[in-house]
Coordinates of C-alpha atoms in Angstrom, one line a residue:
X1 CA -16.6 -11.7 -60.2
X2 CA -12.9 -12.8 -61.4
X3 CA -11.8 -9.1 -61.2
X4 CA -13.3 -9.3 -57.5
X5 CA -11.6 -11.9 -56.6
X6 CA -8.2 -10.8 -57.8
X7 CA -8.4 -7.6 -56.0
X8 CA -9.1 -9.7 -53.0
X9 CA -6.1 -11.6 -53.1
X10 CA -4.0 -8.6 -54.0
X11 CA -5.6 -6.9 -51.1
X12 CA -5.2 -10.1 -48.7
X13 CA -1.3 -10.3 -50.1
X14 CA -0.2 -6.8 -49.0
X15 CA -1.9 -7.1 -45.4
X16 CA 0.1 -10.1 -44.9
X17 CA 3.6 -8.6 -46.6
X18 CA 2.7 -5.6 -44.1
X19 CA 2.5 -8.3 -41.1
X20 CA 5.7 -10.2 -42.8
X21 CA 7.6 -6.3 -42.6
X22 CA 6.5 -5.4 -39.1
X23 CA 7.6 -8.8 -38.3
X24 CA 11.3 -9.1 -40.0
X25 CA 11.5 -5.1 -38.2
X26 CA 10.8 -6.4 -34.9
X27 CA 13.5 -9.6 -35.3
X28 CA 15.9 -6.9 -36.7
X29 CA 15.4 -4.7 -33.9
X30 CA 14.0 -7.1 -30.6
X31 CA 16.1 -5.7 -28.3
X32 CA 15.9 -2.0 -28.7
X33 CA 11.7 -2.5 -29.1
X34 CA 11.0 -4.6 -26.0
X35 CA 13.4 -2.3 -24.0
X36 CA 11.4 0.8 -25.6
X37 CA 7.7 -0.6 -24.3
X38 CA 9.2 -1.4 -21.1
X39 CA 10.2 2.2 -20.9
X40 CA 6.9 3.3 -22.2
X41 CA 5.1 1.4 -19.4
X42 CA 7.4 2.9 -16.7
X43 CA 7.0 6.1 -18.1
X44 CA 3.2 5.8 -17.9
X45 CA 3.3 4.0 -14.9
X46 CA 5.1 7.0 -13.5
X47 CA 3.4 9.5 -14.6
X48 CA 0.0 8.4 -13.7
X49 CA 1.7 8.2 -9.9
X50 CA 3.0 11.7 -10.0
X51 CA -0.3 13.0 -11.6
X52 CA -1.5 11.2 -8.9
X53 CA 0.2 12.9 -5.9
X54 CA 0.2 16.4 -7.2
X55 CA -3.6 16.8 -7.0
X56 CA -3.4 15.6 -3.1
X57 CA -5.0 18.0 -1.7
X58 CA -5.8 15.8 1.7
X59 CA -4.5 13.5 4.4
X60 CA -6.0 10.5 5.8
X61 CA -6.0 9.9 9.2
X62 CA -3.3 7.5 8.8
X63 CA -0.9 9.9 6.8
X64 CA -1.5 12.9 9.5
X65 CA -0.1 9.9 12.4
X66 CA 2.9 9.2 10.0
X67 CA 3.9 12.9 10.1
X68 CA 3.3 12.9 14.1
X69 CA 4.9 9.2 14.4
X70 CA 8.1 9.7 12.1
X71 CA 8.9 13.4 13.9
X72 CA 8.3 12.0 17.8
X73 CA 5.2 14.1 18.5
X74 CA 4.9 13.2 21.7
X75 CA 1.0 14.6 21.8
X76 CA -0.1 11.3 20.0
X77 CA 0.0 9.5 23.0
X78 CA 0.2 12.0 25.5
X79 CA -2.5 14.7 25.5
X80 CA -1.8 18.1 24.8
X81 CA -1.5 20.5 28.0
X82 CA -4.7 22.4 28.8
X83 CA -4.7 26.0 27.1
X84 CA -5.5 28.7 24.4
X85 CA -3.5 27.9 21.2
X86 CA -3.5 29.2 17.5
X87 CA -4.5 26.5 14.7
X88 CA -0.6 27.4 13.4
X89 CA 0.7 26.4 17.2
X90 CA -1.0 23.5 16.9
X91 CA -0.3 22.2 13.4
X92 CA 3.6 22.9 14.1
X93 CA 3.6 20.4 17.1
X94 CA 3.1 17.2 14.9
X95 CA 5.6 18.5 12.6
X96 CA 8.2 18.1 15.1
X97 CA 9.5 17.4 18.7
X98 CA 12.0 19.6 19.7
X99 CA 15.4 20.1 17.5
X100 CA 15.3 21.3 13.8
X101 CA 17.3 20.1 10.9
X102 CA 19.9 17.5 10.9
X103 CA 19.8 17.2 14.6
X104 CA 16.9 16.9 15.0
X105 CA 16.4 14.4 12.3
X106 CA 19.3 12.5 14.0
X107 CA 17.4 12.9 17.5
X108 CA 14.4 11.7 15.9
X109 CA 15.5 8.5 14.8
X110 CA 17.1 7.9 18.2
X111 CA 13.9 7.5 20.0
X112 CA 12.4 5.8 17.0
X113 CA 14.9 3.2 17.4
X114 CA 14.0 2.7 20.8
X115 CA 10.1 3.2 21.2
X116 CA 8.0 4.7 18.2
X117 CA 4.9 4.6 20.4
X118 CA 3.4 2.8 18.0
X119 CA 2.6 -0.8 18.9
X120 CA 1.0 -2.1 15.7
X121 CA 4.0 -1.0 13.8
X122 CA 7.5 -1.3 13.6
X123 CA 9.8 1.9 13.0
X124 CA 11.6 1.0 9.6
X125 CA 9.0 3.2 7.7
X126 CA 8.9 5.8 10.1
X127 CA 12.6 6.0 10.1
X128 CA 13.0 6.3 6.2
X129 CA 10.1 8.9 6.4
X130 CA 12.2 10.8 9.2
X131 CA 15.3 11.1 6.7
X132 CA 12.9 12.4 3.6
X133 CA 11.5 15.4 6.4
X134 CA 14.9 16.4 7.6
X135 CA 14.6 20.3 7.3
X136 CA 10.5 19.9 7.6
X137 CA 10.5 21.9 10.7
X138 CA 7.1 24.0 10.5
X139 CA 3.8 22.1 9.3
X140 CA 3.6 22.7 5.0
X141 CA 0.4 20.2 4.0
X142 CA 1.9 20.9 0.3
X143 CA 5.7 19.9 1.7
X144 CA 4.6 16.9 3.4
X145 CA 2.5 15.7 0.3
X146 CA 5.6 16.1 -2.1
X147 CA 8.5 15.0 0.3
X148 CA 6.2 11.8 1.2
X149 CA 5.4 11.6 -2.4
X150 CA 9.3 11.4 -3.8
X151 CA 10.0 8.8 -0.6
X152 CA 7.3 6.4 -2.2
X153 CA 8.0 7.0 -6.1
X154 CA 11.6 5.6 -5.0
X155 CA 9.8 2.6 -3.7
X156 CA 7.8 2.6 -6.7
X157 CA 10.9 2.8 -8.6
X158 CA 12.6 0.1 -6.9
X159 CA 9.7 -2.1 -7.1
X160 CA 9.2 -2.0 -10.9
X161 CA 12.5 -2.3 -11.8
X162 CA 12.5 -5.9 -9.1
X163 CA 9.2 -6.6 -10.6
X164 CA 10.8 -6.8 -14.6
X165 CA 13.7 -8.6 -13.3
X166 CA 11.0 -11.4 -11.3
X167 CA 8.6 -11.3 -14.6
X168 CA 12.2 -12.0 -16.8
X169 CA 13.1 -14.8 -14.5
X170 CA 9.6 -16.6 -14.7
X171 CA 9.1 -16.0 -18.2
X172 CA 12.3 -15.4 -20.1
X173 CA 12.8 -14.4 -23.7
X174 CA 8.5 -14.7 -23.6
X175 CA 8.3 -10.6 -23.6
X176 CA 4.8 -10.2 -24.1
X177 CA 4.4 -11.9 -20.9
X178 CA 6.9 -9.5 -19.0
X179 CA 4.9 -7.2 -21.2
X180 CA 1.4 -8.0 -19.5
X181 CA 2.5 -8.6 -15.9
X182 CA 3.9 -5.0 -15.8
X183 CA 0.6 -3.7 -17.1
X184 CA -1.3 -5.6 -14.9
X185 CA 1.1 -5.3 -11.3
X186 CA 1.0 -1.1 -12.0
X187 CA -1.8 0.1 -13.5
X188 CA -4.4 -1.3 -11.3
X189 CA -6.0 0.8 -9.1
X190 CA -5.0 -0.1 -5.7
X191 CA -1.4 -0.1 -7.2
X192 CA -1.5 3.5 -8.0
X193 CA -3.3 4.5 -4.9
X194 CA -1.0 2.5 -2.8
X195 CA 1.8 5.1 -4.0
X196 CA -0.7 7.9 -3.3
X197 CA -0.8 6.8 0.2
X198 CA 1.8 8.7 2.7
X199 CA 2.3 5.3 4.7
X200 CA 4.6 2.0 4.6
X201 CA 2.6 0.3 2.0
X202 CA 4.8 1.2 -1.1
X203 CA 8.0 0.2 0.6
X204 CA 6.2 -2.4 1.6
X205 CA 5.1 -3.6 -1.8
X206 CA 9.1 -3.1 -2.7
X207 CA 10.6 -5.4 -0.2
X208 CA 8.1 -7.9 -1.3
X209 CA 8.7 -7.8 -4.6
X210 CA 12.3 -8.3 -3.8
X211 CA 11.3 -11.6 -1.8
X212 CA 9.6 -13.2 -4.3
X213 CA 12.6 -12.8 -6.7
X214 CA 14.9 -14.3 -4.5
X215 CA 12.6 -17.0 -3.7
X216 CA 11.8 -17.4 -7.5
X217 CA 15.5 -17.6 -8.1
X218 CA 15.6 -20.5 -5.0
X219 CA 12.9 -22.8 -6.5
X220 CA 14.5 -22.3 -9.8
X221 CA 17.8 -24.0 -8.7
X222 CA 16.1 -26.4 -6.6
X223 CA 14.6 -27.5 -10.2
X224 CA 17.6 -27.2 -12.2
X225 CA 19.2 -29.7 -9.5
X226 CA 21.9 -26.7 -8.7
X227 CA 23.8 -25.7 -5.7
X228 CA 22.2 -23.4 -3.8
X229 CA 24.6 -21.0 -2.8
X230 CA 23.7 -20.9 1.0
X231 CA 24.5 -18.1 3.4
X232 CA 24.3 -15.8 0.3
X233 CA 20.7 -17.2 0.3
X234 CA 19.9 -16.7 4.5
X235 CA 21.5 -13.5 4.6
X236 CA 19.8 -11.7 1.3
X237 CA 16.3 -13.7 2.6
X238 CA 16.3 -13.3 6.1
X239 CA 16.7 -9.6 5.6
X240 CA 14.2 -9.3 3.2
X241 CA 12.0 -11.1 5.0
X242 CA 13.1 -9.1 8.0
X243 CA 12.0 -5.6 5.8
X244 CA 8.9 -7.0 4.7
X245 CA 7.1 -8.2 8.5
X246 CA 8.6 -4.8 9.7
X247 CA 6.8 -3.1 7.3
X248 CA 3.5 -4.5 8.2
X249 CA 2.3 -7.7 10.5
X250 CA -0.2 -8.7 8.5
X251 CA 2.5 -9.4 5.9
X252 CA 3.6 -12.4 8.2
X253 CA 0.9 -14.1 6.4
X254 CA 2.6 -14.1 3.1
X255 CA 5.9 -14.3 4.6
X256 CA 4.5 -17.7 6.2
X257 CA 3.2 -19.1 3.1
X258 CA 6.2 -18.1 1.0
X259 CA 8.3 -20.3 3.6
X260 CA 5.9 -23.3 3.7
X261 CA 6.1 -23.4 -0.3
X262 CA 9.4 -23.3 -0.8
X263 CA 9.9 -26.0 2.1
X264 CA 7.5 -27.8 0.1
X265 CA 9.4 -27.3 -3.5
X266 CA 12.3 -28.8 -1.4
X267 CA 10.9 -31.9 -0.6
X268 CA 9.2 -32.2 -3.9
X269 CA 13.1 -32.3 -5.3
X270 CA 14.4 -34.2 -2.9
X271 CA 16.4 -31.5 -1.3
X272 CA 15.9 -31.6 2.3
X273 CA 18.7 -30.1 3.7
X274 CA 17.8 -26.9 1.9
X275 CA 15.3 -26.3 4.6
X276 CA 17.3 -25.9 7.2
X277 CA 18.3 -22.7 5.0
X278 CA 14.8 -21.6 5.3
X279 CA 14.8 -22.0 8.9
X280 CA 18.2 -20.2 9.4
X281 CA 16.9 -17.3 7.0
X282 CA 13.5 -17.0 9.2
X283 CA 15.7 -16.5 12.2
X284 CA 17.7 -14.1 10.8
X285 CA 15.0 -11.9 9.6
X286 CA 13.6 -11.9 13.5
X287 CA 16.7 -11.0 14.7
X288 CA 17.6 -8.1 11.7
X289 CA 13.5 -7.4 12.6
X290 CA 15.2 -6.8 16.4
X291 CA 18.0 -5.3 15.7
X292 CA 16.9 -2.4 13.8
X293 CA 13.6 -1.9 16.2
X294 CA 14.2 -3.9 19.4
X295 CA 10.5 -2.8 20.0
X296 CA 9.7 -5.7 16.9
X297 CA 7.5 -7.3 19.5
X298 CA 5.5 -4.9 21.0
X299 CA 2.7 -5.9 19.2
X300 CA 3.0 -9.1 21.2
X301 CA 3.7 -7.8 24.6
X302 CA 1.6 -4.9 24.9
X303 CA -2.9 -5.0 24.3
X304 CA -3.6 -3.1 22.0
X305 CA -7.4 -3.1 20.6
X306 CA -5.9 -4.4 16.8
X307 CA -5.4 -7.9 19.2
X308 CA -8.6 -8.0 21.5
X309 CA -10.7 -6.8 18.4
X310 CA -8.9 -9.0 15.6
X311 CA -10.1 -12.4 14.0
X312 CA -13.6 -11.5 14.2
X313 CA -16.3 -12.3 11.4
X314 CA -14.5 -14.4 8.5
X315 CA -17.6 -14.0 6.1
X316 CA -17.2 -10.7 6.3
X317 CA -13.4 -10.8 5.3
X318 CA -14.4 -12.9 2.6
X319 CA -16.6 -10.6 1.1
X320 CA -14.9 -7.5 1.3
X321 CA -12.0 -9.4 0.1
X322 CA -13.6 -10.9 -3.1
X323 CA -16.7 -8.8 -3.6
X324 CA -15.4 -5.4 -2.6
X325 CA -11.8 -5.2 -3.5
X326 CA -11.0 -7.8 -6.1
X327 CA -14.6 -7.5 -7.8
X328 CA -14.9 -3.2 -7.7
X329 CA -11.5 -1.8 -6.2
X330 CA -9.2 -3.6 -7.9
X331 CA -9.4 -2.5 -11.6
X332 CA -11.1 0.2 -13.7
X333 CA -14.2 -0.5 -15.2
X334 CA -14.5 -3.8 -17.8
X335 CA -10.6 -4.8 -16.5
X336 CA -12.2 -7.2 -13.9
X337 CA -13.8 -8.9 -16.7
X338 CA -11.0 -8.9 -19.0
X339 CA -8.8 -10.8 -16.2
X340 CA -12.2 -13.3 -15.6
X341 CA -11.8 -14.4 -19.4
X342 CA -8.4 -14.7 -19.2
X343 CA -8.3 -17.0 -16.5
X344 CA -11.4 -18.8 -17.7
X345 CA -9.8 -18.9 -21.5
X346 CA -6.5 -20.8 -19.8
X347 CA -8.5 -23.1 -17.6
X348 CA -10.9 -24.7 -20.4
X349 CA -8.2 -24.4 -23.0
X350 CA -6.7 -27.9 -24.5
X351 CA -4.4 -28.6 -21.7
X352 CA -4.5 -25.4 -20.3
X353 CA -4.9 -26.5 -16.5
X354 CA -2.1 -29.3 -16.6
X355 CA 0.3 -26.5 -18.5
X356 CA -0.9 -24.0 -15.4
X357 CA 0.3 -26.9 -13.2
X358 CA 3.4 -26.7 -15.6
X359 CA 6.6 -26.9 -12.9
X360 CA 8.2 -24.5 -15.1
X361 CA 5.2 -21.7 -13.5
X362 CA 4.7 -20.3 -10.4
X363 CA 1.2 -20.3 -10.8
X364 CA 1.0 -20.7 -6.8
X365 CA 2.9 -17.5 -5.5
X366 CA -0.9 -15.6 -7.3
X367 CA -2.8 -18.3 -5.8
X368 CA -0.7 -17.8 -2.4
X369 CA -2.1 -14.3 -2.1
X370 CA -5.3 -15.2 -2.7
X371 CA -5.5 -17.4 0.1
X372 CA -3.5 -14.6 2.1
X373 CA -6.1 -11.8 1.5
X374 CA -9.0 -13.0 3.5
X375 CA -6.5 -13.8 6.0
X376 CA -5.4 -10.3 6.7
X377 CA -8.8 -9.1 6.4
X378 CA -10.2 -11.3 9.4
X379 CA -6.8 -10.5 11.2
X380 CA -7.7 -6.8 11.0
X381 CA -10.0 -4.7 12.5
X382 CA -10.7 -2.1 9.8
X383 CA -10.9 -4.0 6.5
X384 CA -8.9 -1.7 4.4
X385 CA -8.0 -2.8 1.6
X386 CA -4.6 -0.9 2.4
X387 CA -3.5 -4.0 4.2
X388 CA -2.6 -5.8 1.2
X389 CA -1.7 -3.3 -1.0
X390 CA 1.8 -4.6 -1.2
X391 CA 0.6 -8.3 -2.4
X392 CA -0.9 -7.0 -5.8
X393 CA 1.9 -6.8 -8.3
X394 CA 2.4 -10.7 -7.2
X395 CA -1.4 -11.2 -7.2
X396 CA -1.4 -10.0 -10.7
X397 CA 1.3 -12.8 -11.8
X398 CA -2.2 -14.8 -12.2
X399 CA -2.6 -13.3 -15.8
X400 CA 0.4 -13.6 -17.3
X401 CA 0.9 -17.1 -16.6
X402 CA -2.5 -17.8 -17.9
X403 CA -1.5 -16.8 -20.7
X404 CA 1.5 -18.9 -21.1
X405 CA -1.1 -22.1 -21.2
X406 CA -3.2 -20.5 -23.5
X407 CA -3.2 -21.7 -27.4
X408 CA -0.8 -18.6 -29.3
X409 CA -3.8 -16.8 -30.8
X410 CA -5.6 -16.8 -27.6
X411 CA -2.3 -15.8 -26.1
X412 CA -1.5 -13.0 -28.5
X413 CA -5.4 -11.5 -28.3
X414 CA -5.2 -11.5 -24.3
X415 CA -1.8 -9.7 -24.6
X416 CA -2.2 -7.2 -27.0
X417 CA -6.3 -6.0 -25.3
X418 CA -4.3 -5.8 -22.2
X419 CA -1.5 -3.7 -23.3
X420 CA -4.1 -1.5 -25.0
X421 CA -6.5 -1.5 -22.7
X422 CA -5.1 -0.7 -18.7
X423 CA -1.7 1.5 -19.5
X424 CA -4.3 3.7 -21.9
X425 CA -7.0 3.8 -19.0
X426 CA -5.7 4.4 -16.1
X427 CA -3.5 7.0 -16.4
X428 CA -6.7 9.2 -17.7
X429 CA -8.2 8.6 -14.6
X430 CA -8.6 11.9 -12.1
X431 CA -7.5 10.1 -8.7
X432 CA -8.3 12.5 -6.3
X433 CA -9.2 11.4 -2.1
X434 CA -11.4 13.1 -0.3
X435 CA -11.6 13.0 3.3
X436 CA -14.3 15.6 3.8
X437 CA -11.8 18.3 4.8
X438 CA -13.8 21.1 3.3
X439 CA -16.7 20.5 5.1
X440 CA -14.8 20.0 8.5
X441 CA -12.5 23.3 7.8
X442 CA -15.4 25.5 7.0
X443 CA -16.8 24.5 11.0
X444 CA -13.5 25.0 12.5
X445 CA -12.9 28.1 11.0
X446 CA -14.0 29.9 14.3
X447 CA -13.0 29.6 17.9
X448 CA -14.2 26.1 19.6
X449 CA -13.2 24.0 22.5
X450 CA -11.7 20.8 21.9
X451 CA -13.0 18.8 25.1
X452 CA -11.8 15.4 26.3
X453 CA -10.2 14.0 23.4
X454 CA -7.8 11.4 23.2
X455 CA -4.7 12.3 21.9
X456 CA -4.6 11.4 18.7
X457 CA -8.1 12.4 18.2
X458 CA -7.3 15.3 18.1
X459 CA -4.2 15.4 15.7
X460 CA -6.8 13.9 12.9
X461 CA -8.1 17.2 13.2
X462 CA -5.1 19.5 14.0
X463 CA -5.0 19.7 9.7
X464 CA -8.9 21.2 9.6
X465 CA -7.6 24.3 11.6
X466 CA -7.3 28.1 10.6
X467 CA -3.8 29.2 11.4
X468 CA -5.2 32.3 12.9
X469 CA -7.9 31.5 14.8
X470 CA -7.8 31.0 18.5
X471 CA -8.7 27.1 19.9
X472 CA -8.8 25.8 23.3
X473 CA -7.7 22.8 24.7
X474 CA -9.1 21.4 27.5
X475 CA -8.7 17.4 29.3
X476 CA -8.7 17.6 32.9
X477 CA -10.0 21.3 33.0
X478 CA -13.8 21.5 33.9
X479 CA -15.8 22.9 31.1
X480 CA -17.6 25.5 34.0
X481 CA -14.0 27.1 34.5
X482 CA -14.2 28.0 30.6
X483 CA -18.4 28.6 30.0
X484 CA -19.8 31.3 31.8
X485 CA -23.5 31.0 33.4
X486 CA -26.1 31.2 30.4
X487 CA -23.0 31.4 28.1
X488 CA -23.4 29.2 24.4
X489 CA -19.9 28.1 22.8
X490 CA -18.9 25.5 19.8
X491 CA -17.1 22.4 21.7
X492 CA -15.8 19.3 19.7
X493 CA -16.1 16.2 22.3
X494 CA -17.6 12.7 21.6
X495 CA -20.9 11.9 22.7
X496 CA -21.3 11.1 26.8
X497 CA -18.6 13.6 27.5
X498 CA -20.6 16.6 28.1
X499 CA -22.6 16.8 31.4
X500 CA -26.2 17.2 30.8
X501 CA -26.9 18.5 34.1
X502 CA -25.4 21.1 33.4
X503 CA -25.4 22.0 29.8
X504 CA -27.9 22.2 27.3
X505 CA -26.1 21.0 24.0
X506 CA -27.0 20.3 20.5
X507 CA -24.5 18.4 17.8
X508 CA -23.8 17.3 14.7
X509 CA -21.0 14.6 13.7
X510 CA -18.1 16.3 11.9
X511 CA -15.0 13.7 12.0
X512 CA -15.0 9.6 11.9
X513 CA -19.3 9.5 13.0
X514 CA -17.9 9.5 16.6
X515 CA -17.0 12.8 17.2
X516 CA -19.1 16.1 17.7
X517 CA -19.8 19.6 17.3
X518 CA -21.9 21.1 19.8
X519 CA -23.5 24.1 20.5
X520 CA -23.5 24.3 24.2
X521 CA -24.9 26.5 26.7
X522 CA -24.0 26.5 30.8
X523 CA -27.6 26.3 32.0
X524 CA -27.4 24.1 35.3
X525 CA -30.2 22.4 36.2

């Protein structure tokens, strides 16, 4: 039993001089370690985005309008002229509008300065899209995929390196905590898919990281009792709050809140005049909004069925919000869980809720987003999750400072399951989207008539076609001019549009459950 117990404590004595050594290493060597896990997390973080993008093999609906949008098609509003065209014809005409190359990249964001014929959206995205196609002159799925996959790893870029500097700020010399918010803001999966996606969200996600470090920085000298260095502070937030609503309405919500806190953090210190500068910056973000898209507010002027259709069903927005996408979308599997306990740890730790009201934390800019979430979803029509994809790295600030008001062995258990747990995950996961192309290629592979559909209707399907088969367009043309008595051919139309009196017709739904194939035959009644 003695010799037992010695071996214990001999046993017990080198795990702890192994701890002590690893621990007098680190101290030795702080800087070059934190800087090297920081580059191991980009490193993942970009990899998993690249992996990512390189097995695209399709488009949603949103990315084929960004190609049509950004190069001036102008068949997405205005319907393409009646006729016989190839499938390679008609892929070519969203991939641009007229002039090739630098001039016509110039040309391009001419008119999308003045009109992108876009309402919902604003033209700064379209714009930097425009400058990453110059040379993209014939339609090249593979081309667009890669050239609108660099665009957004630059974002991404931008947007990590913004989010490190905004973690640093909050948390200091506390790396671990820089350690887990990185984990956590870019290796969740709306993060990742957010960069997968061939649309403003990523540059979206940039500019607001940006915001929230300058308005970090803002509240920080409002505590500190320090002089707030004021037209420095209107110009760099007014134009970043400028970027940020023309990269997406909806952000207007977060943009809002942002403003009424810090308003709030101003009286709370006794600095009123320092609102004013909030004021001055939100006016200068309308007119840099203006300025570089003087359509800003078409959105306002013009209907457009994302108004007459929007704030509609709140308990829906609150489910999909909490149930669908926090609870299921947001995380792999288990990381929902592990987040739960970490909150939950903090909360009903010894002090833990007065050290999350801490002033030193920013515990509400996380709690901010929350609140903005269901928001956006009742504002919009389609309940994507998309619409926020630009809110999660500061959502994800909710675990890291959790962690700050938890007891140090709580803390260092939380940090180190986290580190080990998502940037190991994730990037083994096979993101791939699928849009049912296959299935919708393998009917179109063979000549049909594309009847009555709106314009952009029928670029969500220009993709689907075979280059070398022959399709015919037709809008004002009567179907009789093109089906012969007792004649059967495929037509794509939407259901109502195909006169029964005179056609016998059969269907199937092959594209957004609105929109047909059918096998018609001219047999007038």
């Amino acid at each position: 039993m003695g010799r037992n117990k010695d071996n214990k404590k001999k046993e017990t004595g080198k795990g702890l001089g192994a701890i002590t050594a690893v621990t007098e290493m680190y101290g030795r060597n702080a800087k070059w370690v934190n800087w090297a896990i920081v580059g191991l997390l980009f490193v993942l973080a970009f990899y998993v985005r690249v992996n990512a993008i390189a097995g695209k093999t399709e488009l949603h609906s949103d990315e084929v309008f960004s190609m049509a949008l950004c190069t001036c098609d102008p068949n997405y509003n205005v319907a393409v002229a009646d006729g016989t065209y190839t499938g390679a014809q008609l892929k070519d005409m969203i991939a641009h509008s007229g002039d090739t190359g630098f001039k016509g990249m110039l040309s391009d964001l001419r008119q999308l300065w003045v009109n992108n014929g876009d309402a919902p959206h604003a033209s700064l995205y379209y714009m930097a899209l425009r400058v990453a196609l110059t040379g993209y002159d014939a339609y090249d799925l593979d081309g667009y995929i890669v050239r609108g996959g660099v665009l957004n790893m630059l974002f991404f870029v931008l947007s990590f390196v913004f989010m490190y500097k905004l973690l640093r700020r909050i948390f200091g010399e506390r790396h671990m905590l820089v350690f887990v918010g990185l984990a956590l803001a870019y290796f969740n999966l709306l993060s990742v898919r957010n960069t997968m996606l061939i649309r403003e969200y990523q540059m979206a996600e940039a500019s607001v990281v940006m915001l929230t470090y300058v308005a970090v920085g803002f509240v920080q000298r409002l505590r500190a009792g320090e002089e707030i260095r004021r037209w420095r502070f209107v110009a760099l937030f007014g134009v970043l709050m400028g970027c940020t609503v023309s990269l997406g309405y909806f952000n207007a919500f977060y943009v809002i809140g942002l403003c009424l806190a810090l308003a709030a953090s101003c009286i709370r210190h006794h600095r009123h005049r320092a609102i004013l500068l909030i004021l001055l910056a939100g006016v200068a973000a309308l007119v840099f909004a203006f300025v570089i898209y003087p359509g800003f507010f078409n959105f306002i002027l013009h209907p457009t069925v994302h108004k007459s259709m929007a704030f509609r069903k709140f308990s829906l927005a609150l489910s999909v919000t909490f149930a669908r996408d926090i609870r299921r979308l947001l995380f792999i599997s288990y990381g929902f869980w592990i987040v739960l306990a970490a909150v939950l740890v903090a909360a009903f730790s010894k002090g833990g809720l007065k050290k999350l009201a801490d002033g030193g934390l920013f515990m509400w800019l996380p709690l901010l987003v929350v609140a903005c979430m269901p928001l956006i979803q009742y504002a919009s029509i389609l309940k994507h999750p998309r619409y926020y994809y630009c809110l999660m790295p500061v959502l994800m600030l909710l675990v890291p400072q959790s962690l700050a008001a938890m007891p140090n062995l709580w803390r260092r258990y939380f940090g180190i399951l986290i580190l080990l747990f998502f940037p190991i995950l994730t990037p083994q996961i096979h993101f791939r989207d699928n849009y049912r192309w296959d299935a919708v290629r393998k009917e179109l592979a063979r000549p049909v008539i594309f009847y009555q559909l709106n314009p952009n209707e029928l670029i969500q399907l220009v993709p689907n076609l075979d280059d070398n088969v022959e399709y015919t367009v037709m809008g004002k043309t009567p179907m009789t001019s093109e089906i012969s008595q007792g004649e059967e051919r495929l037509v794509v139309a939407k259901m109502g549009k195909i006169d029964s009196d005179k056609f016998v017709f059969v269907g199937k739904a092959i594209w957004n459950s609105n929109i047909y194939l059918f096998n018609v035959k001219y047999v007038e009644k």
